[in-house]
Amino acid sequence: MMKLAWNFLNPKDEWDEFMRAKFIIKSGNFSTITKGSSIWAGVRGALEDVSAHSGWVIGDGKCIDLWRDNWCSPLSLKDMINDDAIPWTDLNAKVSYIIFEGRWSIPYNLQLIFDRFGVDIHSIKINHHKPDRRVWKPDLIGKFSTKGAFETIRNKGQQNLWFKFLFRSAIHPRLSMWGWRLCHGKLPTDDNVQKKGITLASHCCLCANNSESIHHLFWDCSLSNCLWTWLEDLFQVQILDKNLKSFLKIGDSMSPYLKDLWFGAVWGGTNLIWLARNNNIFEEKSFSLDQEKRKWYKQIYETAMLTRGCMNNSLADLSFLHKIELPNHGEIKINTDGAARGNPRKGSIGCIFRDSEGKILGSFAQGLGLVSNYTAECMEIIKGVDLAASNGWLIAWVESDFKAVVEAFHSDIIPWILEAEWANVKQSIQQIRISATWREANFSVDALSKRGAYLLDGLCEFSLSRPEFLKKIKIPM
């Protein structure tokens, strides 16, 4: 309605002119009769807001009503005088009537009115070479927009502290909804249930040492405290007073990249604590710190897939990324990387194999012929799984830093030249999962693939331990 009202006051086409002719009566006022229009009542109501927040850049004065437009003050002269005894229907002068050769030419009686209401008419500049222009005063350049109009007229409350930390592009909407419930205390903890008049014996199902409340469950419980302390160590921060406000505020000092990961961990962590609480109550599942930590790692990883922030080139930021998640017991993790010294040019692949304790079981590097980066990344996964199967490692988790390749394997749409080889390799393995990781967290195998670039086509190096040339490896989580 605001946009229709703006167009009504600033006609640009025949439809706007038709509306003005139909709903502006002879006195210059707006019609109070709908005249068969279903929208006029709404437009007329919006006209008050539009008029109150619009002003004029005075040009030749031919478009501005001297008495009814608010061109010299927030109110029009008619509204300031506020005298119904005056025959307003006979007063149709334009501002151009009091402009002569680009200067104000004010009649004595009109000057008395200006003086009466404290209007310094001579301080208003005239640009008589251009036509008059209505402007939207809340906007710096005077441009009207629906968004700007909404921001101007809506009722603004005090913004909550947690708002900017919760509704972010890197935070999944599901977590944002959860965070909203947490911040408003809309959770059926024992203390909230008791407030409804229901009598029950309250105890924290995680630590069994205290009654259950929102603050205790998430911040005072000994098991929750262990997780938060572990998260602080992971991000190399220290928080003395553990509460939601403290955890959110400390993230503000981090780089944009780590900031998103931190907020994702805070909102996701509180959600995982709540799920662990529900699993204990309704499914009688015991609380395991190791299992919870793995879930928290996964939550951080999911946030990393959504963030677009950049990181600082600092030891604190880089040391966080140089950590890897270990595979499950009985599972082998294969970190892979492929490269081409051009696209396409001579390529290479590299793989590192680890067990559930983080021990390096083997490493592999091979030189390739003329390939593209994409093909090299696909070949590395196939070769890594093939080597795992040939060494008797039949349950494998492959991790690559090329997300498009990971998605291609998930949808089973890989380069046709590799389809038969991949089908044969899958027959030799019992169980396999493939996921993506950060390139910065895949630097060990990146060094292997670069070494393979110096090997002749088809030549490979395989070691059943950590190779001597690999000076740095990722720290297991």
CSV table of C-alpha atoms in Angstrom, one decimal:
chain,number,residue,atom,x,y,z
A,1,MET,CA,0.0,0.0,0.0
A,2,MET,CA,2.9,2.3,0.7
A,3,LYS,CA,4.2,1.9,-2.8
A,4,LEU,CA,0.8,2.5,-4.3
A,5,ALA,CA,0.5,5.7,-2.1
A,6,TRP,CA,3.9,6.9,-3.3
A,7,ASN,CA,2.9,6.4,-6.9
A,8,PHE,CA,-0.4,8.2,-6.3
A,9,LEU,CA,1.5,11.2,-5.0
A,10,ASN,CA,4.1,11.0,-7.8
A,11,PRO,CA,2.2,10.0,-10.9
A,12,LYS,CA,4.3,8.5,-13.7
A,13,ASP,CA,1.8,6.9,-15.9
A,14,GLU,CA,-1.8,7.1,-17.0
A,15,TRP,CA,-3.1,4.8,-14.3
A,16,ASP,CA,-1.6,7.1,-11.6
A,17,GLU,CA,-3.2,10.1,-13.3
A,18,PHE,CA,-6.5,8.3,-13.4
A,19,MET,CA,-6.4,7.5,-9.7
A,20,ARG,CA,-5.6,11.1,-8.8
A,21,ALA,CA,-8.4,12.4,-11.0
A,22,LYS,CA,-10.8,10.0,-9.4
A,23,PHE,CA,-9.9,10.4,-5.7
A,24,ILE,CA,-8.7,14.0,-5.3
A,25,ILE,CA,-11.8,16.2,-4.8
A,26,LYS,CA,-12.1,19.9,-5.7
A,27,SER,CA,-10.9,21.1,-2.4
A,28,GLY,CA,-7.6,19.3,-3.0
A,29,ASN,CA,-8.3,16.8,-0.2
A,30,PHE,CA,-8.4,13.0,-0.7
A,31,SER,CA,-11.8,11.4,-1.2
A,32,THR,CA,-13.3,9.6,1.8
A,33,ILE,CA,-15.5,7.6,-0.5
A,34,THR,CA,-14.2,4.4,-2.0
A,35,LYS,CA,-16.1,4.9,-5.3
A,36,GLY,CA,-16.2,1.1,-6.0
A,37,SER,CA,-12.4,0.6,-5.4
A,38,SER,CA,-11.3,-2.2,-3.2
A,39,ILE,CA,-7.9,-0.7,-2.5
A,40,TRP,CA,-8.6,3.0,-2.0
A,41,ALA,CA,-9.3,2.7,1.7
A,42,GLY,CA,-5.9,1.1,2.2
A,43,VAL,CA,-4.1,3.6,-0.1
A,44,ARG,CA,-5.7,6.5,1.7
A,45,GLY,CA,-4.5,5.2,5.0
A,46,ALA,CA,-1.0,4.8,3.7
A,47,LEU,CA,-1.0,8.3,2.2
A,48,GLU,CA,-0.7,9.8,5.7
A,49,ASP,CA,2.5,7.9,6.4
A,50,VAL,CA,4.0,8.6,3.0
A,51,SER,CA,3.2,12.3,3.3
A,52,ALA,CA,4.6,12.5,6.8
A,53,HIS,CA,7.9,11.0,5.7
A,54,SER,CA,8.3,12.7,2.4
A,55,GLY,CA,9.6,16.2,1.5
A,56,TRP,CA,10.4,18.3,-1.5
A,57,VAL,CA,13.5,19.5,-3.4
A,58,ILE,CA,12.1,22.7,-4.8
A,59,GLY,CA,12.8,23.4,-8.4
A,60,ASP,CA,10.5,25.7,-10.5
A,61,GLY,CA,7.7,25.2,-7.9
A,62,LYS,CA,5.0,24.2,-10.5
A,63,CYS,CA,4.3,20.8,-9.0
A,64,ILE,CA,4.0,21.8,-5.3
A,65,ASP,CA,0.7,22.9,-3.8
A,66,LEU,CA,1.5,26.0,-1.7
A,67,TRP,CA,-1.1,25.2,1.0
A,68,ARG,CA,-1.4,21.4,1.1
A,69,ASP,CA,2.1,20.0,0.5
A,70,ASN,CA,4.7,19.9,3.4
A,71,TRP,CA,7.3,21.7,1.4
A,72,CYS,CA,8.6,24.2,4.0
A,73,SER,CA,8.1,22.2,7.2
A,74,PRO,CA,7.0,18.8,8.4
A,75,LEU,CA,3.3,20.0,8.2
A,76,SER,CA,1.6,21.8,5.3
A,77,LEU,CA,0.6,25.4,5.7
A,78,LYS,CA,-3.1,24.3,5.8
A,79,ASP,CA,-2.4,21.9,8.7
A,80,MET,CA,-0.4,24.5,10.6
A,81,ILE,CA,-3.1,27.1,10.2
A,82,ASN,CA,-5.9,24.6,11.0
A,83,ASP,CA,-8.8,26.9,10.3
A,84,ASP,CA,-11.9,25.5,8.6
A,85,ALA,CA,-13.4,29.0,8.2
A,86,ILE,CA,-10.9,29.6,5.4
A,87,PRO,CA,-12.3,28.8,1.9
A,88,TRP,CA,-9.6,26.2,1.1
A,89,THR,CA,-11.4,25.2,-2.1
A,90,ASP,CA,-10.6,28.6,-3.5
A,91,LEU,CA,-6.9,28.4,-2.6
A,92,ASN,CA,-5.1,26.4,-5.4
A,93,ALA,CA,-1.8,28.4,-5.7
A,94,LYS,CA,1.5,26.6,-6.5
A,95,VAL,CA,4.9,27.4,-4.9
A,96,SER,CA,5.9,28.8,-8.3
A,97,TYR,CA,3.6,31.8,-7.6
A,98,ILE,CA,6.0,33.0,-4.9
A,99,ILE,CA,9.2,32.4,-6.9
A,100,PHE,CA,10.5,35.2,-9.2
A,101,GLU,CA,13.7,34.7,-11.3
A,102,GLY,CA,14.9,31.9,-9.0
A,103,ARG,CA,14.4,33.9,-5.8
A,104,TRP,CA,11.7,34.0,-3.2
A,105,SER,CA,9.1,36.7,-3.7
A,106,ILE,CA,6.9,36.5,-0.6
A,107,PRO,CA,3.7,38.6,-0.2
A,108,TYR,CA,3.5,40.5,3.1
A,109,ASN,CA,0.5,38.5,4.5
A,110,LEU,CA,2.2,35.2,3.6
A,111,GLN,CA,5.4,36.3,5.3
A,112,LEU,CA,3.4,37.0,8.5
A,113,ILE,CA,2.2,33.4,8.4
A,114,PHE,CA,5.7,32.1,8.0
A,115,ASP,CA,6.9,34.3,10.9
A,116,ARG,CA,4.0,33.2,13.0
A,117,PHE,CA,5.0,29.5,12.7
A,118,GLY,CA,8.8,30.1,12.8
A,119,VAL,CA,9.5,29.1,9.2
A,120,ASP,CA,12.6,30.6,7.8
A,121,ILE,CA,11.6,30.6,4.1
A,122,HIS,CA,14.7,32.2,2.9
A,123,SER,CA,16.9,29.4,4.2
A,124,ILE,CA,15.2,27.0,1.7
A,125,LYS,CA,17.3,26.7,-1.5
A,126,ILE,CA,15.7,26.9,-4.9
A,127,ASN,CA,16.9,25.0,-8.0
A,128,HIS,CA,14.8,26.8,-10.6
A,129,HIS,CA,16.5,25.1,-13.5
A,130,LYS,CA,14.9,21.7,-12.6
A,131,PRO,CA,11.4,20.5,-11.9
A,132,ASP,CA,10.3,19.8,-8.3
A,133,ARG,CA,11.1,16.4,-6.9
A,134,ARG,CA,9.4,14.7,-4.0
A,135,VAL,CA,11.9,12.8,-1.8
A,136,TRP,CA,11.6,10.1,0.8
A,137,LYS,CA,13.3,11.8,3.8
A,138,PRO,CA,14.5,8.7,5.7
A,139,ASP,CA,16.6,7.7,2.7
A,140,LEU,CA,19.9,9.5,2.2
A,141,ILE,CA,19.4,10.1,-1.5
A,142,GLY,CA,15.6,10.5,-1.2
A,143,LYS,CA,14.8,7.3,-3.0
A,144,PHE,CA,11.6,5.5,-2.0
A,145,SER,CA,11.7,1.7,-1.6
A,146,THR,CA,9.2,-0.7,0.0
A,147,LYS,CA,11.9,-2.1,2.3
A,148,GLY,CA,12.8,1.4,3.4
A,149,ALA,CA,9.2,2.3,4.0
A,150,PHE,CA,8.7,-0.8,6.1
A,151,GLU,CA,11.7,0.0,8.2
A,152,THR,CA,10.5,3.5,8.8
A,153,ILE,CA,6.9,2.8,9.9
A,154,ARG,CA,7.3,-0.5,11.7
A,155,ASN,CA,7.4,-0.6,15.5
A,156,LYS,CA,11.0,-1.2,16.5
A,157,GLY,CA,11.7,-3.0,19.8
A,158,GLN,CA,15.1,-3.3,21.4
A,159,GLN,CA,17.2,-5.8,19.5
A,160,ASN,CA,18.2,-8.8,21.5
A,161,LEU,CA,21.8,-9.5,22.2
A,162,TRP,CA,21.6,-13.0,20.6
A,163,PHE,CA,19.9,-11.9,17.3
A,164,LYS,CA,23.1,-11.2,15.3
A,165,PHE,CA,24.7,-14.4,16.5
A,166,LEU,CA,21.8,-16.6,15.7
A,167,PHE,CA,20.3,-15.6,12.3
A,168,ARG,CA,23.4,-15.9,10.1
A,169,SER,CA,23.9,-17.5,6.7
A,170,ALA,CA,26.3,-20.1,8.2
A,171,ILE,CA,23.8,-21.2,10.8
A,172,HIS,CA,21.3,-23.7,9.5
A,173,PRO,CA,17.6,-22.6,9.9
A,174,ARG,CA,16.9,-25.7,12.0
A,175,LEU,CA,19.6,-24.5,14.5
A,176,SER,CA,18.3,-20.9,14.3
A,177,MET,CA,14.8,-22.1,15.3
A,178,TRP,CA,16.4,-24.1,18.2
A,179,GLY,CA,18.4,-21.1,19.3
A,180,TRP,CA,15.2,-19.0,19.4
A,181,ARG,CA,13.6,-21.5,21.7
A,182,LEU,CA,16.6,-21.6,23.9
A,183,CYS,CA,16.9,-17.8,24.2
A,184,HIS,CA,13.2,-17.5,25.0
A,185,GLY,CA,13.3,-20.4,27.5
A,186,LYS,CA,10.7,-22.3,25.6
A,187,LEU,CA,11.9,-25.8,26.6
A,188,PRO,CA,10.1,-28.3,28.7
A,189,THR,CA,12.7,-28.7,31.4
A,190,ASP,CA,11.6,-29.7,34.9
A,191,ASP,CA,11.6,-26.2,36.3
A,192,ASN,CA,9.3,-24.9,33.4
A,193,VAL,CA,7.0,-27.9,33.8
A,194,GLN,CA,6.7,-27.1,37.5
A,195,LYS,CA,5.8,-23.5,36.7
A,196,LYS,CA,2.7,-24.9,34.9
A,197,GLY,CA,1.5,-26.3,38.3
A,198,ILE,CA,2.6,-29.9,37.7
A,199,THR,CA,4.3,-31.5,40.7
A,200,LEU,CA,7.3,-33.7,40.0
A,201,ALA,CA,10.6,-34.7,41.5
A,202,SER,CA,13.2,-32.9,39.5
A,203,HIS,CA,16.7,-34.2,38.8
A,204,CYS,CA,19.3,-33.7,36.1
A,205,CYS,CA,19.3,-36.9,34.0
A,206,LEU,CA,22.9,-36.2,32.9
A,207,CYS,CA,24.8,-35.7,36.1
A,208,ALA,CA,22.0,-36.8,38.6
A,209,ASN,CA,23.5,-34.3,41.1
A,210,ASN,CA,21.0,-31.4,40.9
A,211,SER,CA,17.5,-30.5,39.9
A,212,GLU,CA,17.0,-29.7,36.2
A,213,SER,CA,16.7,-26.2,34.9
A,214,ILE,CA,17.7,-24.6,31.6
A,215,HIS,CA,20.7,-22.9,33.2
A,216,HIS,CA,21.9,-26.0,35.0
A,217,LEU,CA,21.4,-28.4,32.1
A,218,PHE,CA,23.4,-26.4,29.6
A,219,TRP,CA,25.9,-24.5,31.8
A,220,ASP,CA,26.3,-26.0,35.3
A,221,CYS,CA,25.9,-29.7,34.7
A,222,SER,CA,29.3,-31.4,35.2
A,223,LEU,CA,29.0,-33.4,31.9
A,224,SER,CA,27.9,-30.3,29.9
A,225,ASN,CA,30.9,-28.5,31.5
A,226,CYS,CA,33.3,-31.1,30.2
A,227,LEU,CA,32.0,-30.5,26.7
A,228,TRP,CA,32.3,-26.7,26.9
A,229,THR,CA,35.8,-27.0,28.4
A,230,TRP,CA,36.8,-29.3,25.6
A,231,LEU,CA,35.3,-26.8,23.0
A,232,GLU,CA,37.3,-24.0,24.6
A,233,ASP,CA,40.5,-26.0,24.3
A,234,LEU,CA,39.7,-26.7,20.7
A,235,PHE,CA,39.2,-23.0,19.8
A,236,GLN,CA,42.0,-22.0,22.2
A,237,VAL,CA,39.8,-19.7,24.3
A,238,GLN,CA,39.0,-19.5,28.0
A,239,ILE,CA,35.6,-18.6,29.5
A,240,LEU,CA,35.4,-18.2,33.3
A,241,ASP,CA,31.7,-17.5,33.6
A,242,LYS,CA,29.9,-20.1,31.6
A,243,ASN,CA,26.6,-18.9,30.2
A,244,LEU,CA,25.2,-18.2,26.7
A,245,LYS,CA,26.0,-14.5,26.8
A,246,SER,CA,29.7,-15.2,27.5
A,247,PHE,CA,30.0,-17.9,24.8
A,248,LEU,CA,28.4,-15.6,22.2
A,249,LYS,CA,30.4,-12.5,23.1
A,250,ILE,CA,33.8,-14.2,22.9
A,251,GLY,CA,33.1,-15.3,19.3
A,252,ASP,CA,32.9,-11.7,18.3
A,253,SER,CA,36.7,-11.4,18.6
A,254,MET,CA,37.4,-14.2,16.2
A,255,SER,CA,38.1,-14.1,12.5
A,256,PRO,CA,34.9,-14.3,10.3
A,257,TYR,CA,35.6,-18.0,9.4
A,258,LEU,CA,36.2,-19.2,13.0
A,259,LYS,CA,33.4,-16.9,14.2
A,260,ASP,CA,30.9,-18.9,12.1
A,261,LEU,CA,32.3,-22.2,13.3
A,262,TRP,CA,32.2,-21.0,16.9
A,263,PHE,CA,28.6,-19.9,16.8
A,264,GLY,CA,27.7,-23.1,14.9
A,265,ALA,CA,29.3,-25.1,17.7
A,266,VAL,CA,27.6,-23.1,20.5
A,267,TRP,CA,24.1,-23.4,19.0
A,268,GLY,CA,24.7,-27.0,17.7
A,269,GLY,CA,26.3,-28.0,21.0
A,270,THR,CA,23.3,-26.8,23.1
A,271,ASN,CA,21.0,-28.7,20.7
A,272,LEU,CA,23.1,-31.9,21.1
A,273,ILE,CA,23.0,-31.6,24.9
A,274,TRP,CA,19.2,-31.3,24.7
A,275,LEU,CA,19.0,-34.3,22.4
A,276,ALA,CA,21.3,-36.3,24.8
A,277,ARG,CA,18.9,-35.4,27.6
A,278,ASN,CA,15.9,-36.6,25.7
A,279,ASN,CA,17.6,-39.8,24.7
A,280,ASN,CA,18.4,-40.5,28.3
A,281,ILE,CA,14.9,-39.8,29.5
A,282,PHE,CA,12.8,-41.4,26.7
A,283,GLU,CA,15.1,-44.0,25.2
A,284,GLU,CA,17.2,-44.8,28.3
A,285,LYS,CA,20.5,-44.2,26.4
A,286,SER,CA,23.5,-43.4,28.5
A,287,PHE,CA,25.5,-40.3,28.0
A,288,SER,CA,28.9,-40.8,26.4
A,289,LEU,CA,31.4,-38.0,26.2
A,290,ASP,CA,33.3,-39.5,23.3
A,291,GLN,CA,30.2,-40.0,21.2
A,292,GLU,CA,29.0,-36.5,22.0
A,293,LYS,CA,32.4,-35.0,20.9
A,294,ARG,CA,32.1,-36.8,17.6
A,295,LYS,CA,28.6,-35.3,17.1
A,296,TRP,CA,30.0,-31.8,18.0
A,297,TYR,CA,32.8,-32.3,15.4
A,298,LYS,CA,30.2,-33.2,12.8
A,299,GLN,CA,28.2,-30.0,13.7
A,300,ILE,CA,31.3,-27.9,13.3
A,301,TYR,CA,32.0,-29.5,9.9
A,302,GLU,CA,28.4,-28.8,8.7
A,303,THR,CA,28.8,-25.2,9.7
A,304,ALA,CA,32.0,-25.0,7.7
A,305,MET,CA,30.2,-26.1,4.6
A,306,LEU,CA,27.8,-23.2,5.0
A,307,THR,CA,30.2,-20.4,5.9
A,308,ARG,CA,31.5,-17.9,3.4
A,309,GLY,CA,33.8,-16.1,5.9
A,310,CYS,CA,37.5,-15.7,5.6
A,311,MET,CA,40.1,-16.6,8.1
A,312,ASN,CA,43.2,-14.8,9.5
A,313,ASN,CA,46.6,-16.0,8.4
A,314,SER,CA,47.5,-16.6,12.1
A,315,LEU,CA,48.8,-19.5,14.1
A,316,ALA,CA,45.6,-19.6,16.2
A,317,ASP,CA,43.4,-20.0,13.1
A,318,LEU,CA,45.6,-22.4,11.2
A,319,SER,CA,46.2,-24.6,14.2
A,320,PHE,CA,42.4,-25.1,14.6
A,321,LEU,CA,42.2,-26.4,11.0
A,322,HIS,CA,45.1,-28.8,11.3
A,323,LYS,CA,43.1,-31.4,13.2
A,324,ILE,CA,41.3,-34.4,11.8
A,325,GLU,CA,38.4,-36.6,13.0
A,326,LEU,CA,39.4,-40.2,13.5
A,327,PRO,CA,37.4,-43.1,12.0
A,328,ASN,CA,35.3,-45.5,14.0
A,329,HIS,CA,36.7,-48.6,15.5
A,330,GLY,CA,37.5,-51.2,12.8
A,331,GLU,CA,37.3,-48.5,10.1
A,332,ILE,CA,40.2,-47.2,8.0
A,333,LYS,CA,40.3,-43.5,7.1
A,334,ILE,CA,41.7,-42.6,3.7
A,335,ASN,CA,42.6,-39.0,3.2
A,336,THR,CA,43.1,-38.3,-0.6
A,337,ASP,CA,44.2,-35.5,-2.8
A,338,GLY,CA,44.8,-35.2,-6.5
A,339,ALA,CA,46.5,-32.5,-8.5
A,340,ALA,CA,47.4,-31.4,-12.1
A,341,ARG,CA,50.1,-28.9,-13.0
A,342,GLY,CA,47.7,-27.2,-15.3
A,343,ASN,CA,44.2,-28.1,-16.5
A,344,PRO,CA,44.8,-30.4,-18.1
A,345,ARG,CA,48.5,-31.2,-17.5
A,346,LYS,CA,50.6,-33.8,-15.9
A,347,GLY,CA,48.7,-35.1,-12.8
A,348,SER,CA,49.4,-36.9,-9.6
A,349,ILE,CA,47.5,-38.5,-6.6
A,350,GLY,CA,48.3,-39.1,-3.0
A,351,CYS,CA,46.6,-41.1,-0.1
A,352,ILE,CA,47.2,-41.5,3.6
A,353,PHE,CA,45.6,-44.4,5.6
A,354,ARG,CA,44.9,-44.2,9.3
A,355,ASP,CA,43.2,-46.4,11.9
A,356,SER,CA,40.8,-45.4,14.7
A,357,GLU,CA,43.7,-44.4,16.9
A,358,GLY,CA,45.2,-42.0,14.4
A,359,LYS,CA,48.2,-44.2,13.6
A,360,ILE,CA,49.4,-43.9,10.0
A,361,LEU,CA,49.1,-47.4,8.4
A,362,GLY,CA,50.4,-46.4,5.0
A,363,SER,CA,50.9,-43.7,2.4
A,364,PHE,CA,50.8,-43.7,-1.4
A,365,ALA,CA,51.9,-41.3,-4.2
A,366,GLN,CA,51.6,-41.8,-7.9
A,367,GLY,CA,52.4,-39.8,-11.0
A,368,LEU,CA,49.8,-39.6,-13.7
A,369,GLY,CA,49.7,-38.7,-17.4
A,370,LEU,CA,47.8,-35.8,-19.0
A,371,VAL,CA,44.7,-35.3,-16.8
A,372,SER,CA,42.4,-32.5,-15.5
A,373,ASN,CA,42.2,-31.6,-11.8
A,374,TYR,CA,38.7,-33.2,-11.6
A,375,THR,CA,39.8,-36.5,-13.1
A,376,ALA,CA,42.8,-36.7,-10.9
A,377,GLU,CA,40.6,-36.1,-7.8
A,378,CYS,CA,38.3,-39.0,-9.0
A,379,MET,CA,41.2,-41.3,-9.7
A,380,GLU,CA,42.7,-40.7,-6.2
A,381,ILE,CA,39.5,-42.0,-4.5
A,382,ILE,CA,39.3,-45.1,-6.6
A,383,LYS,CA,43.0,-45.9,-6.1
A,384,GLY,CA,42.8,-45.3,-2.4
A,385,VAL,CA,39.8,-47.7,-1.9
A,386,ASP,CA,41.5,-50.2,-4.2
A,387,LEU,CA,44.7,-50.1,-2.0
A,388,ALA,CA,42.7,-50.4,1.2
A,389,ALA,CA,40.9,-53.5,-0.1
A,390,SER,CA,44.1,-55.1,-1.3
A,391,ASN,CA,45.6,-54.7,2.2
A,392,GLY,CA,42.6,-56.2,3.9
A,393,TRP,CA,41.1,-53.0,5.1
A,394,LEU,CA,37.5,-53.6,4.1
A,395,ILE,CA,35.6,-50.9,6.0
A,396,ALA,CA,36.8,-47.5,4.7
A,397,TRP,CA,36.0,-43.8,5.1
A,398,VAL,CA,37.3,-41.7,2.3
A,399,GLU,CA,37.8,-37.9,2.8
A,400,SER,CA,38.6,-35.5,0.0
A,401,ASP,CA,38.9,-31.7,-0.2
A,402,PHE,CA,37.2,-31.5,-3.6
A,403,LYS,CA,33.5,-31.2,-2.7
A,404,ALA,CA,32.2,-31.5,-6.3
A,405,VAL,CA,34.0,-34.9,-6.6
A,406,VAL,CA,32.5,-36.1,-3.4
A,407,GLU,CA,29.0,-35.2,-4.6
A,408,ALA,CA,29.7,-36.9,-7.9
A,409,PHE,CA,30.5,-40.2,-6.1
A,410,HIS,CA,27.4,-39.8,-3.9
A,411,SER,CA,25.2,-39.5,-7.0
A,412,ASP,CA,27.3,-42.1,-8.9
A,413,ILE,CA,28.0,-39.7,-11.7
A,414,ILE,CA,31.8,-39.9,-12.3
A,415,PRO,CA,33.8,-39.6,-15.6
A,416,TRP,CA,32.8,-42.5,-17.9
A,417,ILE,CA,36.3,-43.6,-18.4
A,418,LEU,CA,36.5,-44.5,-14.7
A,419,GLU,CA,33.1,-46.2,-14.3
A,420,ALA,CA,34.2,-49.8,-14.9
A,421,GLU,CA,37.2,-49.5,-12.6
A,422,TRP,CA,35.0,-47.9,-9.8
A,423,ALA,CA,32.4,-50.7,-10.2
A,424,ASN,CA,35.1,-53.4,-9.7
A,425,VAL,CA,36.7,-51.6,-6.7
A,426,LYS,CA,33.3,-51.4,-5.0
A,427,GLN,CA,32.9,-55.1,-5.3
A,428,SER,CA,36.1,-55.6,-3.3
A,429,ILE,CA,35.2,-53.5,-0.2
A,430,GLN,CA,32.6,-54.3,2.4
A,431,GLN,CA,31.6,-50.8,3.5
A,432,ILE,CA,32.5,-47.3,2.3
A,433,ARG,CA,31.6,-43.7,3.0
A,434,ILE,CA,32.9,-40.6,1.3
A,435,SER,CA,32.9,-37.1,2.7
A,436,ALA,CA,34.5,-33.7,2.1
A,437,THR,CA,36.9,-31.7,4.3
A,438,TRP,CA,38.6,-28.3,4.2
A,439,ARG,CA,41.7,-28.0,2.0
A,440,GLU,CA,43.6,-26.4,4.9
A,441,ALA,CA,42.9,-29.5,7.0
A,442,ASN,CA,44.1,-31.9,4.2
A,443,PHE,CA,47.7,-30.5,4.0
A,444,SER,CA,49.5,-33.8,4.8
A,445,VAL,CA,48.1,-35.7,1.8
A,446,ASP,CA,48.4,-32.5,-0.3
A,447,ALA,CA,52.2,-32.9,0.2
A,448,LEU,CA,52.0,-36.5,-1.0
A,449,SER,CA,50.1,-35.5,-4.2
A,450,LYS,CA,52.7,-32.9,-5.0
A,451,ARG,CA,55.4,-35.4,-4.5
A,452,GLY,CA,53.6,-37.6,-7.0
A,453,ALA,CA,53.8,-34.8,-9.6
A,454,TYR,CA,57.6,-35.5,-9.8
A,455,LEU,CA,57.1,-39.2,-10.5
A,456,LEU,CA,57.0,-40.6,-14.0
A,457,ASP,CA,53.7,-41.5,-15.4
A,458,GLY,CA,52.4,-44.7,-13.7
A,459,LEU,CA,55.3,-44.8,-11.2
A,460,CYS,CA,54.2,-44.9,-7.6
A,461,GLU,CA,55.6,-45.0,-4.0
A,462,PHE,CA,53.8,-47.0,-1.3
A,463,SER,CA,54.9,-47.1,2.4
A,464,LEU,CA,53.3,-49.1,5.2
A,465,SER,CA,54.3,-46.3,7.7
A,466,ARG,CA,54.7,-42.6,7.8
A,467,PRO,CA,57.2,-41.6,5.0
A,468,GLU,CA,60.3,-39.7,6.1
A,469,PHE,CA,59.7,-36.8,3.8
A,470,LEU,CA,56.4,-36.0,5.5
A,471,LYS,CA,57.6,-33.7,8.2
A,472,LYS,CA,54.1,-32.4,9.3
A,473,ILE,CA,50.9,-34.3,9.8
A,474,LYS,CA,47.5,-33.4,11.0
A,475,ILE,CA,46.7,-33.7,14.7
A,476,PRO,CA,44.0,-36.3,15.5
A,477,MET,CA,41.0,-34.9,17.4
